mmCIF file with all atom_site columns, C-alpha atoms in Angstrom:
data_model
loop_
_atom_site.group_PDB
_atom_site.id
_atom_site.type_symbol
_atom_site.label_atom_id
_atom_site.label_alt_id
_atom_site.label_comp_id
_atom_site.label_asym_id
_atom_site.label_entity_id
_atom_site.label_seq_id
_atom_site.pdbx_PDB_ins_code
_atom_site.Cartn_x
_atom_site.Cartn_y
_atom_site.Cartn_z
_atom_site.occupancy
_atom_site.B_iso_or_equiv
_atom_site.pdbx_formal_charge
_atom_site.auth_seq_id
_atom_site.auth_comp_id
_atom_site.auth_asym_id
_atom_site.auth_atom_id
_atom_site.pdbx_PDB_model_num
ATOM 1   C CA . TRP A 1 1   ? 27.494  10.771  10.539  1.00 75.00 ? 1   TRP A CA 1
ATOM 2   C CA . TYR A 1 2   ? 24.434  11.286  12.740  1.00 74.00 ? 2   TYR A CA 1
ATOM 3   C CA . ALA A 1 3   ? 26.276  10.290  15.917  1.00 75.00 ? 3   ALA A CA 1
ATOM 4   C CA . ARG A 1 4   ? 29.030  12.830  15.222  1.00 83.00 ? 4   ARG A CA 1
ATOM 5   C CA . HIS A 1 5   ? 26.530  15.707  15.168  1.00 87.00 ? 5   HIS A CA 1
ATOM 6   C CA . TRP A 1 6   ? 23.789  14.628  17.558  1.00 85.00 ? 6   TRP A CA 1
ATOM 7   C CA . ARG A 1 7   ? 23.162  12.213  20.379  1.00 85.00 ? 7   ARG A CA 1
ATOM 8   C CA . GLU A 1 8   ? 22.216  8.827   18.989  1.00 83.00 ? 8   GLU A CA 1
ATOM 9   C CA . PRO A 1 9   ? 18.605  7.948   19.837  1.00 84.00 ? 9   PRO A CA 1
ATOM 10  C CA . ASP A 1 10  ? 17.744  4.926   21.945  1.00 85.00 ? 10  ASP A CA 1
ATOM 11  C CA . GLU A 1 11  ? 16.248  1.827   20.320  1.00 87.00 ? 11  GLU A CA 1
ATOM 12  C CA . ILE A 1 12  ? 12.661  2.988   20.752  1.00 89.00 ? 12  ILE A CA 1
ATOM 13  C CA . GLY A 1 13  ? 13.652  6.333   19.231  1.00 89.00 ? 13  GLY A CA 1
ATOM 14  C CA . LYS A 1 14  ? 15.113  4.512   16.249  1.00 91.00 ? 14  LYS A CA 1
ATOM 15  C CA . MET A 1 15  ? 11.928  2.455   15.966  1.00 92.00 ? 15  MET A CA 1
ATOM 16  C CA . LEU A 1 16  ? 9.890   5.666   16.020  1.00 94.00 ? 16  LEU A CA 1
ATOM 17  C CA . VAL A 1 17  ? 11.975  7.043   13.146  1.00 93.00 ? 17  VAL A CA 1
ATOM 18  C CA . GLY A 1 18  ? 11.343  3.863   11.132  1.00 95.00 ? 18  GLY A CA 1
ATOM 19  C CA . LEU A 1 19  ? 7.651   3.965   12.006  1.00 96.00 ? 19  LEU A CA 1
ATOM 20  C CA . SER A 1 20  ? 7.443   7.620   10.965  1.00 96.00 ? 20  SER A CA 1
ATOM 21  C CA . ILE A 1 21  ? 8.839   6.710   7.567   1.00 96.00 ? 21  ILE A CA 1
ATOM 22  C CA . CYS A 1 22  ? 6.378   3.802   7.335   1.00 96.00 ? 22  CYS A CA 1
ATOM 23  C CA . ILE A 1 23  ? 3.444   6.118   8.135   1.00 97.00 ? 23  ILE A CA 1
ATOM 24  C CA . LEU A 1 24  ? 4.262   8.161   5.045   1.00 97.00 ? 24  LEU A CA 1
ATOM 25  C CA . ALA A 1 25  ? 3.734   5.128   2.779   1.00 97.00 ? 25  ALA A CA 1
ATOM 26  C CA . PRO A 1 26  ? -0.068  4.816   3.130   1.00 97.00 ? 26  PRO A CA 1
ATOM 27  C CA . VAL A 1 27  ? -0.323  8.612   3.088   1.00 98.00 ? 27  VAL A CA 1
ATOM 28  C CA . VAL A 1 28  ? 1.202   8.471   -0.409  1.00 98.00 ? 28  VAL A CA 1
ATOM 29  C CA . LEU A 1 29  ? -1.495  5.975   -1.459  1.00 97.00 ? 29  LEU A CA 1
ATOM 30  C CA . ALA A 1 30  ? -4.185  8.138   0.167   1.00 97.00 ? 30  ALA A CA 1
ATOM 31  C CA . LEU A 1 31  ? -3.003  11.098  -1.902  1.00 97.00 ? 31  LEU A CA 1
ATOM 32  C CA . ALA A 1 32  ? -2.946  8.921   -5.023  1.00 97.00 ? 32  ALA A CA 1
ATOM 33  C CA . SER A 1 33  ? -6.513  7.769   -4.261  1.00 96.00 ? 33  SER A CA 1
ATOM 34  C CA . ALA A 1 34  ? -7.624  11.380  -3.787  1.00 96.00 ? 34  ALA A CA 1
ATOM 35  C CA . THR A 1 35  ? -6.037  12.259  -7.133  1.00 96.00 ? 35  THR A CA 1
ATOM 36  C CA . VAL A 1 36  ? -7.884  9.414   -8.855  1.00 96.00 ? 36  VAL A CA 1
ATOM 37  C CA . ALA A 1 37  ? -11.165 10.455  -7.213  1.00 94.00 ? 37  ALA A CA 1
ATOM 38  C CA . ARG A 1 38  ? -10.669 14.085  -8.241  1.00 95.00 ? 38  ARG A CA 1
ATOM 39  C CA . THR A 1 39  ? -9.523  13.517  -11.832 1.00 95.00 ? 39  THR A CA 1
ATOM 40  C CA . GLY A 1 40  ? -11.032 10.142  -12.694 1.00 93.00 ? 40  GLY A CA 1
ATOM 41  C CA . GLN A 1 41  ? -7.713  9.231   -14.320 1.00 95.00 ? 41  GLN A CA 1
ATOM 42  C CA . PRO A 1 42  ? -5.237  6.564   -13.230 1.00 94.00 ? 42  PRO A CA 1
ATOM 43  C CA . VAL A 1 43  ? -2.118  7.776   -11.463 1.00 95.00 ? 43  VAL A CA 1
ATOM 44  C CA . SER A 1 44  ? 1.471   7.196   -12.454 1.00 95.00 ? 44  SER A CA 1
ATOM 45  C CA . LEU A 1 45  ? 3.477   4.189   -11.353 1.00 96.00 ? 45  LEU A CA 1
ATOM 46  C CA . VAL A 1 46  ? 5.636   6.673   -9.421  1.00 97.00 ? 46  VAL A CA 1
ATOM 47  C CA . TRP A 1 47  ? 2.999   6.682   -6.641  1.00 96.00 ? 47  TRP A CA 1
ATOM 48  C CA . ALA A 1 48  ? 3.349   2.918   -6.166  1.00 96.00 ? 48  ALA A CA 1
ATOM 49  C CA . LEU A 1 49  ? 7.138   3.147   -6.250  1.00 97.00 ? 49  LEU A CA 1
ATOM 50  C CA . ALA A 1 50  ? 7.060   5.925   -3.635  1.00 97.00 ? 50  ALA A CA 1
ATOM 51  C CA . PHE A 1 51  ? 4.801   3.785   -1.444  1.00 97.00 ? 51  PHE A CA 1
ATOM 52  C CA . HIS A 1 52  ? 7.087   0.758   -1.640  1.00 97.00 ? 52  HIS A CA 1
ATOM 53  C CA . LEU A 1 53  ? 10.251  2.802   -1.143  1.00 97.00 ? 53  LEU A CA 1
ATOM 54  C CA . LEU A 1 54  ? 8.899   4.483   1.997   1.00 97.00 ? 54  LEU A CA 1
ATOM 55  C CA . ASN A 1 55  ? 7.302   1.307   3.349   1.00 96.00 ? 55  ASN A CA 1
ATOM 56  C CA . ASP A 1 56  ? 10.418  -0.811  2.808   1.00 96.00 ? 56  ASP A CA 1
ATOM 57  C CA . LEU A 1 57  ? 12.814  1.851   4.098   1.00 96.00 ? 57  LEU A CA 1
ATOM 58  C CA . GLY A 1 58  ? 10.752  2.347   7.245   1.00 95.00 ? 58  GLY A CA 1
ATOM 59  C CA . PHE A 1 59  ? 10.303  -1.378  7.830   1.00 93.00 ? 59  PHE A CA 1
ATOM 60  C CA . ALA A 1 60  ? 14.028  -1.971  7.321   1.00 93.00 ? 60  ALA A CA 1
ATOM 61  C CA . ASN A 1 61  ? 14.692  0.563   10.071  1.00 90.00 ? 61  ASN A CA 1
ATOM 62  C CA . LEU A 1 62  ? 11.996  -0.883  12.341  1.00 91.00 ? 62  LEU A CA 1
ATOM 63  C CA . LEU A 1 63  ? 12.389  -4.664  12.197  1.00 91.00 ? 63  LEU A CA 1
ATOM 64  C CA . PRO A 1 64  ? 16.065  -5.181  13.132  1.00 92.00 ? 64  PRO A CA 1
ATOM 65  C CA . VAL A 1 65  ? 16.034  -2.532  15.860  1.00 92.00 ? 65  VAL A CA 1
ATOM 66  C CA . GLY A 1 66  ? 12.930  -4.067  17.450  1.00 90.00 ? 66  GLY A CA 1
ATOM 67  C CA . LEU A 1 67  ? 14.479  -7.511  17.261  1.00 91.00 ? 67  LEU A CA 1
ATOM 68  C CA . ALA A 1 68  ? 17.656  -6.220  18.903  1.00 89.00 ? 68  ALA A CA 1
ATOM 69  C CA . LEU A 1 69  ? 15.609  -4.562  21.650  1.00 88.00 ? 69  LEU A CA 1
ATOM 70  C CA . TYR A 1 70  ? 13.631  -7.743  22.360  1.00 86.00 ? 70  TYR A CA 1
ATOM 71  C CA . SER A 1 71  ? 16.713  -9.958  22.437  1.00 86.00 ? 71  SER A CA 1
ATOM 72  C CA . ARG A 1 72  ? 18.787  -7.541  24.547  1.00 86.00 ? 72  ARG A CA 1
ATOM 73  C CA . ALA A 1 73  ? 16.110  -6.551  27.075  1.00 85.00 ? 73  ALA A CA 1
ATOM 74  C CA . ALA A 1 74  ? 14.757  -10.077 27.604  1.00 85.00 ? 74  ALA A CA 1
ATOM 75  C CA . PRO A 1 75  ? 15.504  -11.669 30.957  1.00 86.00 ? 75  PRO A CA 1
ATOM 76  C CA . LYS A 1 76  ? 18.373  -14.155 30.888  1.00 88.00 ? 76  LYS A CA 1
ATOM 77  C CA . GLY A 1 77  ? 17.231  -17.587 29.817  1.00 89.00 ? 77  GLY A CA 1
ATOM 78  C CA . VAL A 1 78  ? 14.167  -16.477 27.846  1.00 90.00 ? 78  VAL A CA 1
ATOM 79  C CA . GLU A 1 79  ? 15.834  -14.534 25.047  1.00 88.00 ? 79  GLU A CA 1
ATOM 80  C CA . ALA A 1 80  ? 14.791  -17.058 22.388  1.00 91.00 ? 80  ALA A CA 1
ATOM 81  C CA . THR A 1 81  ? 11.219  -17.063 23.688  1.00 92.00 ? 81  THR A CA 1
ATOM 82  C CA . MET A 1 82  ? 11.063  -13.272 23.461  1.00 90.00 ? 82  MET A CA 1
ATOM 83  C CA . VAL A 1 83  ? 12.410  -13.357 19.905  1.00 90.00 ? 83  VAL A CA 1
ATOM 84  C CA . ALA A 1 84  ? 9.630   -15.854 19.115  1.00 92.00 ? 84  ALA A CA 1
ATOM 85  C CA . VAL A 1 85  ? 7.085   -13.471 20.681  1.00 91.00 ? 85  VAL A CA 1
ATOM 86  C CA . TYR A 1 86  ? 8.478   -10.667 18.533  1.00 90.00 ? 86  TYR A CA 1
ATOM 87  C CA . THR A 1 87  ? 8.081   -12.856 15.453  1.00 90.00 ? 87  THR A CA 1
ATOM 88  C CA . LEU A 1 88  ? 4.576   -13.917 16.519  1.00 93.00 ? 88  LEU A CA 1
ATOM 89  C CA . GLN A 1 89  ? 3.398   -10.326 16.494  1.00 89.00 ? 89  GLN A CA 1
ATOM 90  C CA . PHE A 1 90  ? 4.002   -10.281 12.736  1.00 86.00 ? 90  PHE A CA 1
ATOM 91  C CA . ALA A 1 91  ? 1.557   -13.165 12.333  1.00 90.00 ? 91  ALA A CA 1
ATOM 92  C CA . VAL A 1 92  ? -1.036  -11.220 14.341  1.00 92.00 ? 92  VAL A CA 1
ATOM 93  C CA . ALA A 1 93  ? -0.337  -8.128  12.233  1.00 88.00 ? 93  ALA A CA 1
ATOM 94  C CA . ASN A 1 94  ? -0.835  -10.143 9.040   1.00 89.00 ? 94  ASN A CA 1
ATOM 95  C CA . PHE A 1 95  ? -4.223  -11.387 10.265  1.00 92.00 ? 95  PHE A CA 1
ATOM 96  C CA . LEU A 1 96  ? -5.189  -7.780  10.982  1.00 90.00 ? 96  LEU A CA 1
ATOM 97  C CA . THR A 1 97  ? -3.965  -6.795  7.531   1.00 89.00 ? 97  THR A CA 1
ATOM 98  C CA . GLY A 1 98  ? -6.198  -9.450  5.996   1.00 91.00 ? 98  GLY A CA 1
ATOM 99  C CA . TYR A 1 99  ? -9.187  -8.042  7.861   1.00 91.00 ? 99  TYR A CA 1
ATOM 100 C CA . LEU A 1 100 ? -8.340  -4.500  6.785   1.00 91.00 ? 100 LEU A CA 1
ATOM 101 C CA . ALA A 1 101 ? -7.954  -5.617  3.161   1.00 91.00 ? 101 ALA A CA 1
ATOM 102 C CA . GLY A 1 102 ? -11.615 -6.631  3.240   1.00 91.00 ? 102 GLY A CA 1
ATOM 103 C CA . LEU A 1 103 ? -12.501 -2.979  3.830   1.00 90.00 ? 103 LEU A CA 1
ATOM 104 C CA . LEU A 1 104 ? -10.929 -1.853  0.535   1.00 88.00 ? 104 LEU A CA 1
ATOM 105 C CA . THR A 1 105 ? -14.163 -2.185  -1.433  1.00 90.00 ? 105 THR A CA 1
ATOM 106 C CA . ALA A 1 106 ? -16.316 -0.871  1.437   1.00 93.00 ? 106 ALA A CA 1
ATOM 107 C CA . MET A 1 107 ? -14.430 2.401   1.977   1.00 94.00 ? 107 MET A CA 1
ATOM 108 C CA . PRO A 1 108 ? -13.247 5.221   -0.264  1.00 94.00 ? 108 PRO A CA 1
ATOM 109 C CA . GLY A 1 109 ? -9.570  4.767   -1.125  1.00 93.00 ? 109 GLY A CA 1
ATOM 110 C CA . PHE A 1 110 ? -8.450  7.891   0.731   1.00 96.00 ? 110 PHE A CA 1
ATOM 111 C CA . ASN A 1 111 ? -10.166 6.786   3.954   1.00 96.00 ? 111 ASN A CA 1
ATOM 112 C CA . PHE A 1 112 ? -8.857  3.227   3.572   1.00 96.00 ? 112 PHE A CA 1
ATOM 113 C CA . TRP A 1 113 ? -5.229  4.308   3.360   1.00 96.00 ? 113 TRP A CA 1
ATOM 114 C CA . MET A 1 114 ? -5.560  6.975   6.042   1.00 97.00 ? 114 MET A CA 1
ATOM 115 C CA . LEU A 1 115 ? -6.968  4.263   8.341   1.00 96.00 ? 115 LEU A CA 1
ATOM 116 C CA . HIS A 1 116 ? -3.672  2.409   7.849   1.00 95.00 ? 116 HIS A CA 1
ATOM 117 C CA . ALA A 1 117 ? -1.673  5.548   8.613   1.00 96.00 ? 117 ALA A CA 1
ATOM 118 C CA . GLY A 1 118 ? -3.828  6.176   11.696  1.00 97.00 ? 118 GLY A CA 1
ATOM 119 C CA . ILE A 1 119 ? -3.244  2.664   13.025  1.00 95.00 ? 119 ILE A CA 1
ATOM 120 C CA . MET A 1 120 ? 0.503   3.144   12.591  1.00 95.00 ? 120 MET A CA 1
ATOM 121 C CA . LEU A 1 121 ? 0.290   6.531   14.309  1.00 97.00 ? 121 LEU A CA 1
ATOM 122 C CA . LEU A 1 122 ? -1.487  4.833   17.217  1.00 97.00 ? 122 LEU A CA 1
ATOM 123 C CA . ALA A 1 123 ? 1.381   2.306   17.357  1.00 94.00 ? 123 ALA A CA 1
ATOM 124 C CA . GLY A 1 124 ? 3.820   5.212   17.529  1.00 95.00 ? 124 GLY A CA 1
ATOM 125 C CA . ILE A 1 125 ? 1.894   6.763   20.421  1.00 97.00 ? 125 ILE A CA 1
ATOM 126 C CA . LEU A 1 126 ? 1.965   3.400   22.212  1.00 95.00 ? 126 LEU A CA 1
ATOM 127 C CA . LEU A 1 127 ? 5.736   3.208   21.655  1.00 92.00 ? 127 LEU A CA 1
ATOM 128 C CA . LEU A 1 128 ? 6.106   6.663   23.199  1.00 93.00 ? 128 LEU A CA 1
ATOM 129 C CA . LEU A 1 129 ? 4.088   5.508   26.203  1.00 93.00 ? 129 LEU A CA 1
ATOM 130 C CA . VAL A 1 130 ? 6.260   2.388   26.535  1.00 89.00 ? 130 VAL A CA 1
ATOM 131 C CA . ARG A 1 131 ? 9.348   4.594   26.418  1.00 87.00 ? 131 ARG A CA 1
ATOM 132 C CA . LYS A 1 132 ? 7.922   6.849   29.130  1.00 89.00 ? 132 LYS A CA 1
ATOM 133 C CA . VAL A 1 133 ? 6.887   3.972   31.407  1.00 87.00 ? 133 VAL A CA 1
ATOM 134 C CA . ALA A 1 134 ? 9.723   1.507   30.835  1.00 83.00 ? 134 ALA A CA 1
ATOM 135 C CA . GLY A 1 135 ? 12.415  3.612   29.182  1.00 75.00 ? 135 GLY A CA 1
ATOM 136 C CA . ARG A 1 136 ? 14.997  3.186   31.943  1.00 74.00 ? 136 ARG A CA 1
ATOM 137 C CA . THR A 1 137 ? 14.344  -0.547  32.151  1.00 74.00 ? 137 THR A CA 1
ATOM 138 C CA . LEU A 1 138 ? 14.757  -0.963  28.403  1.00 74.00 ? 138 LEU A CA 1
ATOM 139 C CA . ALA A 1 139 ? 17.788  1.321   28.109  1.00 72.00 ? 139 ALA A CA 1
ATOM 140 C CA . PRO A 1 140 ? 21.034  -0.479  27.342  1.00 66.00 ? 140 PRO A CA 1
ATOM 141 C CA . GLU A 1 141 ? 23.565  -0.640  30.134  1.00 60.00 ? 141 GLU A CA 1
ATOM 142 C CA . TYR A 1 142 ? 26.715  0.799   28.659  1.00 50.00 ? 142 TYR A CA 1
ATOM 143 C CA . GLN A 1 143 ? 29.980  -0.373  30.135  1.00 44.00 ? 143 GLN A CA 1
ATOM 144 C CA . SER A 1 144 ? 32.832  2.040   30.383  1.00 44.00 ? 144 SER A CA 1
ATOM 145 C CA . PRO A 1 145 ? 35.762  1.174   28.133  1.00 47.00 ? 145 PRO A CA 1
ATOM 146 C CA . PRO A 1 146 ? 38.563  -0.762  29.832  1.00 49.00 ? 146 PRO A CA 1
ATOM 147 C CA . ALA A 1 147 ? 41.435  1.314   31.141  1.00 51.00 ? 147 ALA A CA 1
ATOM 148 C CA . SER A 1 148 ? 44.550  1.179   28.990  1.00 49.00 ? 148 SER A CA 1
#
């Protein structure tokens, strides 16, 4: 449907869409934390469901597109190594997540979750820079359809 109405974005554009959706997830928790701080009452389970829906939807649009980009743009002969590098970054991200989790009791909830959103926003800015610097290199080489 999208491709019929607009030009389909490149892979980094698709990753930015997924990342934008992901950024909304901790913002939802920040708003829930602000509500708890303001009212002193627990919030509805709907806040948690909204967080997980946005986080999972964004991640589902980010992970496979990034994997496709890494495997397609890798130099011939090192495709599997680049896929391993792509997977390794998730281990690094999980270590960072563990560190950030330690800040939960040291920071107000709103600030804690906005820190997460800010880190993801920084990742989006870095993706935009990568697109600007290496966009042509990373762009897929489309072949014209064979003549009938």
